[in-house]
């Protein structure tokens, strides 16, 4: 199957990038044509038409049976290189952990995490979780705020589900031991952030994600049915073809500490691996956010959607403006939460001129895309490196109580936020696009579910409303549980299937030589930096068709140059190493973003292009990327494993 990018709306209208010319081949390997899924709506389409059917979908590799739903405790590791579980969860953020805790009631669970279990985007989330918990608020109001922020590209049914179920998901967290801030009246303290019409942000000071992660991780580590595999990098999903259906059977991983490939075979796989912030040079995301899940899913024939909508958080700490500069460059930008503006923070340029009212009547409380573009415009017009966010007019005790983490970090560098403004600059923050999912987190790949930032559920549309990300992760992790457990109970693992896929081979000094390994690592590091610079320069906050075409060409040239270097130095299709595999995924995600951006001929939400500066109602339709061809694609777009369509019969 060739790859196609098209734009299709919630009600099944699809447009091609070149309507009159038909298929348009691109140097990135993507083609554009009318979407063949034209009978699908967003929610019901994936939920009904693409949903895993149990009528023999696992006949290859996993056979169906009608029997007891009793937990099969024998589905555990049987060797060091191959492990068998009922459920495999890729990612240890809020989505992965919340899902694992529920499905562990029905079977054995492997949680695979790239670094330490707490090292996820969840852990860095400062602001909070949005939910309707105030009597003066309403689900309808939360829905309206979400759809306005999302530039009306959100799927209304998805928005209603998330806003309706959100309060119960918060109560579950509290019951599990998560501790949130309370007001003097004893009720939860609800903050307000940009784009919200009411106070509805549940938070734990300015370290909400860390508190949620703590509570969930503590429960996971105490659950005897859950095994956590830290420092395991997910390489590729294990898939087979059952007729026209792609079936997921688990994942290959690289144990980063031992340099061994470990294969996980499971009945159900949840992809909850986070975002792809590191396709840009400055991001609030931790180092683990290299788009691994999105790239793996794309290579596994999953449908991808809305990748052009990259959210740049308007206020990351600008180290250049600090009195005492950090001694070493940060691995990820330090986030200054939206809640600072929600609490009354004011944005100034370096001449101490307040500028947000000039751009939007909501001023500092405008949605993130508006604030980020406004700051970007100020920086370009004034040729400055950062702007200032001032909260010092508020009472000192209130500032320190609400933002202790920010105050502490700034004070390390000689800045007292109770007396001085904070230097800030936009940084890549969140991917609103991802693996297209239905209302239960299901994908078009049978046995593969998604939740969290890696997923595109239709909630965020063209721009995510502040504090809706943790909410979405909680809701969809919980919604994926029922269909996952039903699928698990109706299928049986084929314990002989493990060797049907080619096993990846770890690059070592013994196989390639010390000098070659050193060269490959050095070149890969430089290529990564070059890719990030291309993305920031040509695919940043403000775009144009010329710049996007330039980015597409430069990325294709850079990727070809890098792959040629690898294979000329003894690399092979199935050889793996952490740095090379991350680079492979970064290339894949960067191309998905550029191709999606080129397909959208309007400016909507986070995608602003000078060639099409206005919103077009006829373009109010999601971008759809169909699977790539495994034979013509580059290394970054091909699965490493080879398997015939009949080898799992």
Coordinates of C-alpha atoms in Angstrom, one line a residue:
X1 CA 0.0 0.0 0.0
X2 CA 1.4 3.4 -0.9
X3 CA 1.3 6.3 1.5
X4 CA -1.3 9.0 1.1
X5 CA -1.9 12.3 2.9
X6 CA -5.3 13.8 2.5
X7 CA -7.6 16.0 4.4
X8 CA -11.0 14.7 5.5
X9 CA -13.6 16.2 7.7
X10 CA -15.6 14.8 10.6
X11 CA -18.5 14.1 8.3
X12 CA -16.5 12.1 5.7
X13 CA -15.6 14.8 3.1
X14 CA -12.1 14.4 1.8
X15 CA -10.0 16.6 -0.3
X16 CA -6.7 15.9 -2.0
X17 CA -3.7 18.2 -2.0
X18 CA -3.9 18.5 -5.8
X19 CA -7.6 17.9 -6.6
X20 CA -7.3 18.2 -10.4
X21 CA -3.9 16.4 -10.8
X22 CA -4.8 13.3 -8.7
X23 CA -1.9 11.7 -7.0
X24 CA 1.0 14.0 -6.2
X25 CA 4.3 12.2 -5.4
X26 CA 6.6 13.9 -3.0
X27 CA 10.3 13.5 -2.3
X28 CA 9.5 12.5 1.3
X29 CA 7.8 9.4 0.0
X30 CA 4.2 10.5 0.8
X31 CA 1.6 10.7 -1.9
X32 CA -1.6 12.7 -1.8
X33 CA -5.0 11.5 -2.9
X34 CA -8.6 11.4 -1.7
X35 CA -8.9 9.3 1.4
X36 CA -10.1 5.7 0.9
X37 CA -11.6 5.7 4.4
X38 CA -14.3 8.1 3.1
X39 CA -17.1 6.1 4.8
X40 CA -15.7 6.8 8.2
X41 CA -16.5 9.6 10.6
X42 CA -13.9 10.4 13.3
X43 CA -15.4 8.7 16.3
X44 CA -17.8 6.1 14.9
X45 CA -15.4 5.5 11.9
X46 CA -12.6 4.1 14.0
X47 CA -14.8 2.7 16.6
X48 CA -17.0 0.8 14.2
X49 CA -15.4 0.4 10.8
X50 CA -11.8 0.0 12.0
X51 CA -12.4 -1.6 15.3
X52 CA -10.8 -5.0 16.0
X53 CA -13.3 -7.7 15.1
X54 CA -12.8 -11.0 16.9
X55 CA -14.0 -13.1 14.0
X56 CA -10.7 -14.7 13.4
X57 CA -8.5 -11.6 13.4
X58 CA -6.0 -13.5 15.5
X59 CA -6.1 -16.6 13.4
X60 CA -2.5 -16.0 12.4
X61 CA -0.3 -16.3 15.4
X62 CA -3.0 -16.1 18.1
X63 CA -6.0 -18.4 17.9
X64 CA -9.4 -17.6 19.2
X65 CA -11.1 -19.8 21.8
X66 CA -14.4 -19.8 23.7
X67 CA -13.6 -20.6 27.3
X68 CA -13.0 -19.3 30.8
X69 CA -12.1 -15.6 31.3
X70 CA -9.9 -16.7 34.2
X71 CA -6.5 -15.0 34.3
X72 CA -3.8 -17.1 32.6
X73 CA -1.0 -16.6 35.0
X74 CA 1.3 -18.8 32.9
X75 CA 1.6 -15.9 30.4
X76 CA 4.9 -14.6 31.8
X77 CA 8.5 -14.5 30.7
X78 CA 9.8 -17.8 29.5
X79 CA 13.3 -16.7 28.4
X80 CA 15.5 -13.7 28.8
X81 CA 15.1 -12.7 25.1
X82 CA 11.4 -13.4 24.7
X83 CA 8.7 -12.5 27.2
X84 CA 5.0 -13.3 27.0
X85 CA 2.3 -11.2 28.6
X86 CA -1.5 -10.7 28.2
X87 CA -0.9 -6.9 27.9
X88 CA 2.1 -4.9 26.8
X89 CA 2.1 -1.2 27.7
X90 CA 4.7 1.0 25.9
X91 CA 5.2 4.1 28.0
X92 CA 5.1 4.9 31.8
X93 CA 3.3 8.3 31.8
X94 CA -0.2 8.8 33.1
X95 CA -1.9 7.0 30.2
X96 CA 0.2 3.9 30.3
X97 CA 0.2 3.5 34.1
X98 CA -3.5 4.2 34.5
X99 CA -4.3 1.6 31.9
X100 CA -1.9 -0.9 33.3
X101 CA -3.5 -0.7 36.8
X102 CA -7.0 -1.5 35.3
X103 CA -6.0 -4.3 32.9
X104 CA -3.9 -5.9 35.6
X105 CA -7.1 -7.0 37.3
X106 CA -7.7 -9.3 34.3
X107 CA -4.2 -10.5 33.2
X108 CA -0.4 -10.1 33.3
X109 CA 1.0 -6.7 32.2
X110 CA 4.4 -5.6 31.0
X111 CA 5.1 -1.9 31.2
X112 CA 8.0 -1.0 29.0
X113 CA 9.7 2.4 29.6
X114 CA 12.6 3.9 27.8
X115 CA 14.3 5.5 30.9
X116 CA 13.4 5.5 34.6
X117 CA 9.7 4.9 35.0
X118 CA 9.0 8.5 36.2
X119 CA 10.8 10.0 33.2
X120 CA 7.9 11.0 31.0
X121 CA 6.1 14.1 29.8
X122 CA 3.6 13.6 32.6
X123 CA 6.3 14.2 35.2
X124 CA 7.1 17.6 33.7
X125 CA 3.4 18.8 33.5
X126 CA 3.2 21.7 35.8
X127 CA -0.3 23.3 35.3
X128 CA -2.8 20.6 36.2
X129 CA -5.9 18.7 35.0
X130 CA -9.0 20.4 33.7
X131 CA -12.3 19.1 34.9
X132 CA -15.8 20.5 35.7
X133 CA -15.9 20.3 39.5
X134 CA -17.3 23.7 40.3
X135 CA -21.1 24.2 40.5
X136 CA -20.8 27.4 38.5
X137 CA -19.1 25.5 35.7
X138 CA -20.6 23.1 33.2
X139 CA -19.7 20.3 30.7
X140 CA -21.1 22.5 27.9
X141 CA -18.8 25.4 28.9
X142 CA -15.7 23.1 29.0
X143 CA -16.7 21.7 25.6
X144 CA -17.1 25.2 24.1
X145 CA -13.7 26.3 25.5
X146 CA -12.1 23.2 24.1
X147 CA -13.6 23.6 20.6
X148 CA -12.8 27.3 20.4
X149 CA -9.2 26.7 21.4
X150 CA -9.1 23.8 18.8
X151 CA -10.3 26.2 16.1
X152 CA -13.4 24.1 15.7
X153 CA -11.5 21.2 14.3
X154 CA -12.3 19.1 17.3
X155 CA -14.6 16.1 17.1
X156 CA -17.7 17.1 19.1
X157 CA -18.5 13.6 20.3
X158 CA -14.9 13.0 21.6
X159 CA -15.0 16.4 23.3
X160 CA -18.3 15.6 25.0
X161 CA -17.0 12.2 26.2
X162 CA -13.8 13.6 27.7
X163 CA -15.5 16.6 29.4
X164 CA -18.2 14.5 30.8
X165 CA -16.0 11.7 32.1
X166 CA -13.2 13.9 33.4
X167 CA -14.5 14.6 36.9
X168 CA -14.8 10.9 37.7
X169 CA -11.3 10.3 36.5
X170 CA -10.1 13.0 39.0
X171 CA -12.0 11.4 41.8
X172 CA -10.3 8.1 41.0
X173 CA -6.9 9.7 41.2
X174 CA -7.7 11.2 44.6
X175 CA -9.0 7.7 45.8
X176 CA -5.6 6.3 44.7
X177 CA -3.7 8.8 46.9
X178 CA -3.0 11.7 44.5
X179 CA -2.8 14.9 46.6
X180 CA -4.1 18.1 45.1
X181 CA -4.2 21.6 46.5
X182 CA -7.3 22.7 48.5
X183 CA -8.6 26.1 49.3
X184 CA -9.3 27.6 52.7
X185 CA -12.9 26.2 52.4
X186 CA -11.6 22.7 52.2
X187 CA -12.6 22.2 48.6
X188 CA -10.2 21.6 45.7
X189 CA -8.5 24.8 44.7
X190 CA -9.4 25.3 41.0
X191 CA -7.1 27.5 38.9
X192 CA -7.8 29.2 35.6
X193 CA -5.6 29.1 32.6
X194 CA -5.6 30.6 29.1
X195 CA -8.6 29.7 27.0
X196 CA -10.7 28.6 30.0
X197 CA -13.9 30.6 30.9
X198 CA -14.0 29.1 34.4
X199 CA -11.7 28.0 37.2
X200 CA -11.5 24.3 36.6
X201 CA -7.8 23.3 36.8
X202 CA -7.1 20.8 39.6
X203 CA -3.4 21.1 40.5
X204 CA -0.7 20.3 43.0
X205 CA 1.1 23.6 43.2
X206 CA 3.1 23.8 39.9
X207 CA 4.1 20.1 40.0
X208 CA 0.8 18.4 39.2
X209 CA 2.2 15.9 36.7
X210 CA 4.9 14.8 39.2
X211 CA 2.2 14.2 41.9
X212 CA 0.0 12.1 39.5
X213 CA 3.0 10.1 38.3
X214 CA 4.0 9.5 41.9
X215 CA 0.6 8.1 42.9
X216 CA 0.2 5.9 39.8
X217 CA 3.7 4.6 39.9
X218 CA 3.5 3.7 43.5
X219 CA 0.3 1.6 42.8
X220 CA 1.9 0.0 39.7
X221 CA 5.0 -1.1 41.6
X222 CA 2.9 -2.6 44.3
X223 CA 0.7 -4.6 41.8
X224 CA 1.9 -8.2 41.6
X225 CA 0.4 -8.6 38.1
X226 CA 2.5 -5.8 36.6
X227 CA 6.2 -6.0 35.6
X228 CA 8.0 -2.8 34.8
X229 CA 10.9 -3.0 32.4
X230 CA 12.9 0.2 32.6
X231 CA 15.6 1.2 30.2
X232 CA 13.9 -0.7 27.4
X233 CA 13.7 1.2 24.2
X234 CA 10.8 0.2 21.9
X235 CA 12.3 -0.5 18.4
X236 CA 9.4 -1.7 16.3
X237 CA 5.9 -3.2 16.7
X238 CA 5.6 -6.9 15.7
X239 CA 2.9 -7.2 13.1
X240 CA 1.5 -9.6 10.5
X241 CA -1.1 -9.4 7.8
X242 CA -4.4 -11.3 8.0
X243 CA -5.8 -10.6 4.6
X244 CA -6.2 -6.8 4.5
X245 CA -5.9 -6.4 8.2
X246 CA -2.7 -5.6 10.0
X247 CA -2.4 -7.4 13.4
X248 CA -0.1 -6.4 16.3
X249 CA 1.5 -9.1 18.3
X250 CA 3.8 -7.1 20.6
X251 CA 7.1 -5.2 20.3
X252 CA 10.8 -5.6 20.0
X253 CA 12.8 -3.6 22.5
X254 CA 16.5 -2.8 23.2
X255 CA 17.6 -3.2 26.8
X256 CA 19.8 -0.1 26.9
X257 CA 21.8 -1.3 30.0
X258 CA 22.7 -4.7 28.7
X259 CA 22.6 -4.0 24.9
X260 CA 20.3 -7.0 24.4
X261 CA 17.2 -7.2 22.2
X262 CA 14.1 -8.4 24.2
X263 CA 11.0 -9.4 22.4
X264 CA 7.6 -9.0 24.0
X265 CA 4.7 -11.1 22.7
X266 CA 1.2 -10.2 23.9
X267 CA -2.5 -10.4 23.1
X268 CA -3.0 -6.6 23.4
X269 CA -0.6 -3.7 23.1
X270 CA -1.2 -0.2 24.3
X271 CA 1.0 2.5 22.8
X272 CA 1.4 5.4 25.3
X273 CA 4.8 6.6 24.5
X274 CA 4.3 10.4 24.5
X275 CA 5.3 13.0 21.9
X276 CA 8.0 14.1 19.6
X277 CA 9.2 17.4 21.0
X278 CA 12.9 16.7 20.1
X279 CA 12.3 17.1 16.4
X280 CA 12.9 20.8 17.4
X281 CA 16.1 22.2 19.0
X282 CA 14.2 23.7 22.0
X283 CA 11.4 21.7 23.7
X284 CA 9.9 21.4 27.1
X285 CA 9.8 17.6 26.6
X286 CA 12.3 15.3 28.3
X287 CA 15.0 13.6 26.2
X288 CA 12.9 10.5 25.8
X289 CA 10.3 12.3 23.6
X290 CA 11.7 11.4 20.1
X291 CA 8.4 10.4 18.5
X292 CA 9.1 6.7 18.9
X293 CA 5.5 5.6 19.2
X294 CA 4.2 7.7 16.3
X295 CA 7.0 6.4 14.0
X296 CA 6.5 2.8 15.1
X297 CA 2.8 3.0 14.5
X298 CA 3.3 4.6 11.1
X299 CA 5.7 1.8 10.1
X300 CA 3.2 -0.7 11.4
X301 CA 0.5 0.6 8.9
X302 CA -1.4 2.7 11.5
X303 CA -3.3 5.7 10.3
X304 CA -1.8 9.0 11.4
X305 CA -3.7 12.3 11.7
X306 CA -3.2 16.1 12.2
X307 CA 0.6 16.1 12.5
X308 CA 0.8 19.7 11.3
X309 CA -0.5 20.9 14.6
X310 CA 2.6 21.2 16.8
X311 CA 1.9 23.2 19.9
X312 CA 4.7 25.6 21.0
X313 CA 4.3 26.6 24.6
X314 CA 4.5 30.4 24.6
X315 CA 6.5 30.6 27.9
X316 CA 9.5 28.4 28.4
X317 CA 12.3 29.9 30.6
X318 CA 14.8 31.9 28.4
X319 CA 18.2 31.1 29.8
X320 CA 19.7 34.0 27.9
X321 CA 17.7 36.4 30.1
X322 CA 18.7 35.0 33.4
X323 CA 21.1 37.0 35.7
X324 CA 23.2 33.8 36.2
X325 CA 23.3 31.6 33.1
X326 CA 23.2 27.8 33.4
X327 CA 26.7 26.3 33.2
X328 CA 25.6 23.7 30.7
X329 CA 22.9 23.7 28.1
X330 CA 19.6 22.2 29.3
X331 CA 18.5 18.9 27.8
X332 CA 15.0 20.3 27.7
X333 CA 13.6 23.8 28.2
X334 CA 12.2 24.6 31.6
X335 CA 8.5 25.2 31.4
X336 CA 6.8 28.3 32.9
X337 CA 3.2 27.1 33.3
X338 CA 0.2 28.6 31.8
X339 CA -1.1 29.1 35.3
X340 CA 1.2 32.1 35.8
X341 CA -0.7 34.0 33.2
X342 CA -3.9 32.5 34.6
X343 CA -3.0 34.0 38.0
X344 CA -2.5 37.5 36.5
X345 CA 0.9 37.3 34.9
X346 CA 1.5 40.0 32.3
X347 CA 3.7 39.8 29.1
X348 CA 6.0 42.7 28.2
X349 CA 8.7 43.2 25.6
X350 CA 12.1 44.3 26.7
X351 CA 11.0 47.9 26.6
X352 CA 8.4 47.0 29.3
X353 CA 5.5 47.5 26.8
X354 CA 2.6 45.2 27.4
X355 CA 1.8 43.8 24.0
X356 CA -0.9 41.0 24.2
X357 CA -3.9 43.3 24.1
X358 CA -2.7 44.5 20.7
X359 CA -3.0 41.0 19.3
X360 CA -6.1 39.6 21.1
X361 CA -8.9 41.0 23.3
X362 CA -8.3 38.1 25.7
X363 CA -4.8 39.4 26.2
X364 CA -2.6 37.0 28.3
X365 CA -5.6 34.6 28.7
X366 CA -5.8 33.9 24.9
X367 CA -5.1 30.3 23.8
X368 CA -1.5 29.1 23.5
X369 CA -1.3 29.4 19.7
X370 CA -2.3 33.0 19.8
X371 CA 0.1 33.9 22.6
X372 CA 3.0 32.0 20.9
X373 CA 2.5 33.7 17.6
X374 CA 2.2 37.1 19.3
X375 CA 5.5 36.6 21.1
X376 CA 7.1 35.3 17.9
X377 CA 6.0 38.5 16.1
X378 CA 7.4 40.7 18.9
X379 CA 10.7 38.9 18.8
X380 CA 11.0 39.2 15.0
X381 CA 9.9 42.8 14.8
X382 CA 12.2 44.0 17.7
X383 CA 15.0 41.6 16.9
X384 CA 15.0 40.4 20.5
X385 CA 15.7 36.9 22.0
X386 CA 13.0 36.8 24.7
X387 CA 10.1 38.6 26.3
X388 CA 9.2 39.1 30.0
X389 CA 6.4 37.5 32.0
X390 CA 5.7 39.4 35.2
X391 CA 3.8 38.1 38.2
X392 CA 5.6 40.2 40.8
X393 CA 2.6 42.5 41.4
X394 CA 0.9 39.6 43.2
X395 CA 1.4 38.9 46.9
X396 CA 4.7 37.2 47.6
X397 CA 3.2 34.4 49.7
X398 CA 0.7 33.6 47.0
X399 CA 3.4 33.4 44.3
X400 CA 5.5 31.1 46.4
X401 CA 2.5 28.9 47.3
X402 CA 1.3 28.5 43.8
X403 CA 4.6 28.3 41.9
X404 CA 7.3 26.9 44.3
X405 CA 9.1 24.9 41.6
X406 CA 9.3 27.9 39.2
X407 CA 10.4 30.2 42.0
X408 CA 13.1 27.7 43.1
X409 CA 14.5 27.2 39.6
X410 CA 14.7 30.9 38.8
X411 CA 16.3 31.7 42.2
X412 CA 19.1 29.2 41.3
X413 CA 20.0 31.5 38.5
X414 CA 19.7 34.8 40.5
X415 CA 16.1 35.7 39.6
X416 CA 13.5 36.4 42.3
X417 CA 10.1 36.0 40.6
X418 CA 8.4 37.8 43.4
X419 CA 10.3 41.0 42.5
X420 CA 11.5 40.5 38.9
X421 CA 9.9 39.5 35.6
X422 CA 10.7 36.1 34.1
X423 CA 12.5 35.9 30.7
X424 CA 10.4 33.6 28.5
X425 CA 10.4 32.3 24.9
X426 CA 8.3 29.8 23.0
X427 CA 9.4 26.1 22.8
X428 CA 8.0 23.0 21.2
X429 CA 5.7 21.5 23.7
X430 CA 2.9 19.1 22.5
X431 CA 1.8 17.2 19.4
X432 CA -1.9 17.6 18.8
X433 CA -1.7 15.0 16.0
X434 CA -0.7 11.3 16.3
X435 CA -2.0 7.8 15.8
X436 CA -5.7 8.1 14.9
X437 CA -7.8 6.6 17.6
X438 CA -11.5 5.9 18.1
X439 CA -13.5 6.5 21.3
X440 CA -12.1 3.4 23.0
X441 CA -8.5 4.1 22.0
X442 CA -8.6 1.5 19.2
X443 CA -6.6 1.9 16.0
X444 CA -6.9 0.4 12.5
X445 CA -4.2 -2.1 13.5
X446 CA -5.9 -5.0 15.3
X447 CA -4.7 -5.5 18.8
X448 CA -3.1 -2.0 19.0
X449 CA -4.6 0.7 21.3
X450 CA -3.3 4.2 21.9
X451 CA -3.7 6.8 24.6
X452 CA -2.0 10.0 25.6
X453 CA 0.0 12.4 23.5
X454 CA 0.9 9.6 20.9
X455 CA -2.8 9.4 20.0
X456 CA -5.0 11.7 17.9
X457 CA -8.4 11.2 19.4
X458 CA -10.1 14.3 17.9
X459 CA -10.2 16.1 21.3
X460 CA -7.6 18.8 20.6
X461 CA -8.4 19.7 17.0
X462 CA -6.0 22.4 15.7
X463 CA -4.8 23.5 19.2
X464 CA -4.9 21.9 22.6
X465 CA -6.6 23.8 25.4
X466 CA -4.4 24.2 28.5
X467 CA -4.5 21.2 30.9
X468 CA -6.6 19.1 28.6
X469 CA -3.7 16.7 27.9
X470 CA -3.6 14.9 31.2
X471 CA -7.4 14.8 31.2
X472 CA -7.4 13.1 27.7
X473 CA -4.8 10.6 28.8
X474 CA -6.8 9.6 31.9
X475 CA -10.1 9.3 30.0
X476 CA -8.8 7.3 27.0
X477 CA -6.6 5.0 29.2
X478 CA -9.7 4.1 31.1
X479 CA -11.9 3.8 28.0
X480 CA -9.4 1.4 26.3
X481 CA -9.7 -1.1 29.2
X482 CA -13.0 -2.8 28.3
X483 CA -12.2 -3.6 24.6
X484 CA -8.7 -4.6 25.6
X485 CA -9.8 -7.1 28.2
X486 CA -12.5 -8.5 25.9
X487 CA -9.9 -9.1 23.2
X488 CA -7.4 -10.6 25.7
X489 CA -10.0 -13.1 27.0
X490 CA -11.1 -14.2 23.5
X491 CA -7.6 -14.8 22.2
X492 CA -4.7 -17.2 23.0
X493 CA -1.0 -16.6 22.5
X494 CA 0.9 -18.8 20.1
X495 CA 4.1 -19.5 22.1
X496 CA 5.8 -20.7 19.0
X497 CA 5.3 -17.5 17.0
X498 CA 8.2 -15.6 18.5
X499 CA 10.9 -16.6 16.0
X500 CA 8.7 -15.8 13.0
X501 CA 10.1 -12.3 12.9
X502 CA 13.7 -11.5 12.1
X503 CA 15.5 -10.5 15.3
X504 CA 17.2 -7.1 15.3
X505 CA 21.0 -7.2 15.8
X506 CA 22.6 -4.8 18.2
X507 CA 25.5 -2.7 16.8
X508 CA 28.6 -3.4 18.7
X509 CA 32.3 -2.6 18.6
X510 CA 32.9 -6.3 17.9
X511 CA 30.7 -6.3 14.8
X512 CA 31.5 -2.9 13.4
X513 CA 34.7 -1.8 15.1
X514 CA 35.4 0.9 17.7
X515 CA 36.3 3.5 15.1
X516 CA 33.2 2.9 13.0
X517 CA 30.9 3.1 16.1
X518 CA 32.5 6.3 17.2
X519 CA 32.1 7.8 13.7
X520 CA 28.4 6.7 13.5
X521 CA 27.6 8.2 16.9
X522 CA 29.3 11.5 16.0
X523 CA 27.6 11.8 12.6
X524 CA 24.2 10.8 14.0
X525 CA 24.5 13.5 16.7
X526 CA 25.3 16.2 14.1
X527 CA 22.5 15.0 11.8
X528 CA 20.1 15.2 14.7
X529 CA 21.1 18.8 15.4
X530 CA 20.8 19.7 11.7
X531 CA 17.3 18.1 11.5
X532 CA 16.2 20.1 14.5
X533 CA 17.5 23.4 13.0
X534 CA 15.7 22.7 9.7
X535 CA 12.4 22.1 11.6
X536 CA 12.8 25.3 13.7
X537 CA 13.8 27.4 10.7
X538 CA 11.3 26.2 8.2
X539 CA 8.5 24.4 10.1
X540 CA 8.2 26.6 13.2
X541 CA 5.4 28.9 14.5
X542 CA 4.9 30.8 11.3
X543 CA 5.2 28.8 8.0
X544 CA 5.0 29.3 4.2
X545 CA 4.7 26.9 1.3
X546 CA 8.2 27.8 0.1
X547 CA 9.7 27.2 3.5
X548 CA 7.8 23.9 3.9
X549 CA 9.0 22.7 0.5
X550 CA 12.5 23.7 1.4
X551 CA 12.2 21.7 4.7
X552 CA 10.9 18.7 2.8
X553 CA 13.9 18.8 0.4
X554 CA 16.5 19.4 3.1
X555 CA 15.1 16.6 5.3
X556 CA 15.1 14.1 2.4
X557 CA 18.7 15.1 1.5
X558 CA 19.8 14.9 5.1
X559 CA 18.2 11.5 5.7
X560 CA 19.6 10.0 2.4
X561 CA 23.1 11.3 3.4
X562 CA 22.8 9.8 6.9
X563 CA 21.5 6.4 5.7
X564 CA 24.1 6.2 3.0
X565 CA 26.8 6.9 5.6
X566 CA 25.4 4.1 7.9
X567 CA 25.2 1.4 5.2
X568 CA 28.5 2.3 3.7
X569 CA 30.0 1.6 7.2
X570 CA 28.6 -1.9 7.6
X571 CA 25.1 -1.1 8.9
X572 CA 22.3 -3.4 7.9
X573 CA 18.5 -3.2 7.8
X574 CA 18.1 -5.1 11.1
X575 CA 21.0 -3.5 13.0
X576 CA 20.0 -1.3 16.0
X577 CA 21.5 1.1 18.4
X578 CA 19.7 3.6 20.6
X579 CA 21.0 6.8 18.9
X580 CA 20.4 5.5 15.4
X581 CA 16.9 4.3 16.2
X582 CA 16.0 7.6 17.8
X583 CA 17.3 9.4 14.7
X584 CA 15.2 7.0 12.5
X585 CA 12.1 8.0 14.5
X586 CA 12.9 11.7 14.5
X587 CA 13.2 11.6 10.7
X588 CA 9.9 9.8 10.4
X589 CA 8.0 12.2 12.6
X590 CA 9.6 15.3 11.0
X591 CA 8.4 14.1 7.5
X592 CA 4.9 13.4 8.8
X593 CA 4.7 17.0 10.2
X594 CA 6.0 18.6 7.0
X595 CA 3.8 16.5 4.7
X596 CA 0.7 17.3 6.8
X597 CA 1.5 21.0 6.9
X598 CA 1.9 21.1 3.1
X599 CA -1.5 19.4 2.8
X600 CA -3.4 22.2 4.7
X601 CA -4.1 25.2 2.6
X602 CA -5.4 27.5 5.3
X603 CA -4.2 28.9 8.7
X604 CA -6.0 27.2 11.5
X605 CA -5.0 26.9 15.2
X606 CA -1.3 25.9 15.5
X607 CA -0.7 25.8 11.7
X608 CA -0.2 29.3 10.5
X609 CA 1.0 29.8 6.9
X610 CA 1.6 33.2 5.2
X611 CA 0.4 31.8 1.9
X612 CA -3.0 30.9 3.3
X613 CA -3.4 33.3 6.2
X614 CA -7.1 32.8 6.8
X615 CA -9.4 30.1 8.1
X616 CA -11.4 28.4 5.4
X617 CA -14.6 26.7 6.4
X618 CA -14.3 24.2 3.6
X619 CA -10.9 23.2 5.0
X620 CA -12.3 22.4 8.5
X621 CA -11.3 18.8 8.1
X622 CA -8.6 16.6 9.7
X623 CA -5.4 15.6 7.8
X624 CA -5.1 11.9 7.3
X625 CA -1.8 10.0 6.6
X626 CA -2.2 6.5 5.3
X627 CA 0.5 3.8 5.7
X628 CA 3.7 3.9 3.8
X629 CA 5.0 1.4 1.3
X630 CA 7.5 -1.0 3.0
X631 CA 9.4 -1.6 -0.2
X632 CA 10.0 2.0 -1.4
X633 CA 10.3 3.8 1.9
X634 CA 13.6 4.9 3.6
X635 CA 15.0 3.0 6.6
X636 CA 13.1 5.4 9.0
X637 CA 9.8 4.4 7.4
X638 CA 10.3 0.6 7.2
X639 CA 9.9 -2.0 9.9
X640 CA 13.1 -3.8 10.7
X641 CA 11.5 -7.3 10.9
X642 CA 10.5 -9.3 7.8
X643 CA 7.5 -11.7 8.0
X644 CA 5.4 -13.3 5.3
X645 CA 1.7 -12.9 5.3
X646 CA 1.3 -16.7 5.8
X647 CA 4.1 -17.4 8.3
X648 CA 1.8 -17.1 11.3
X649 CA -0.9 -19.4 10.1

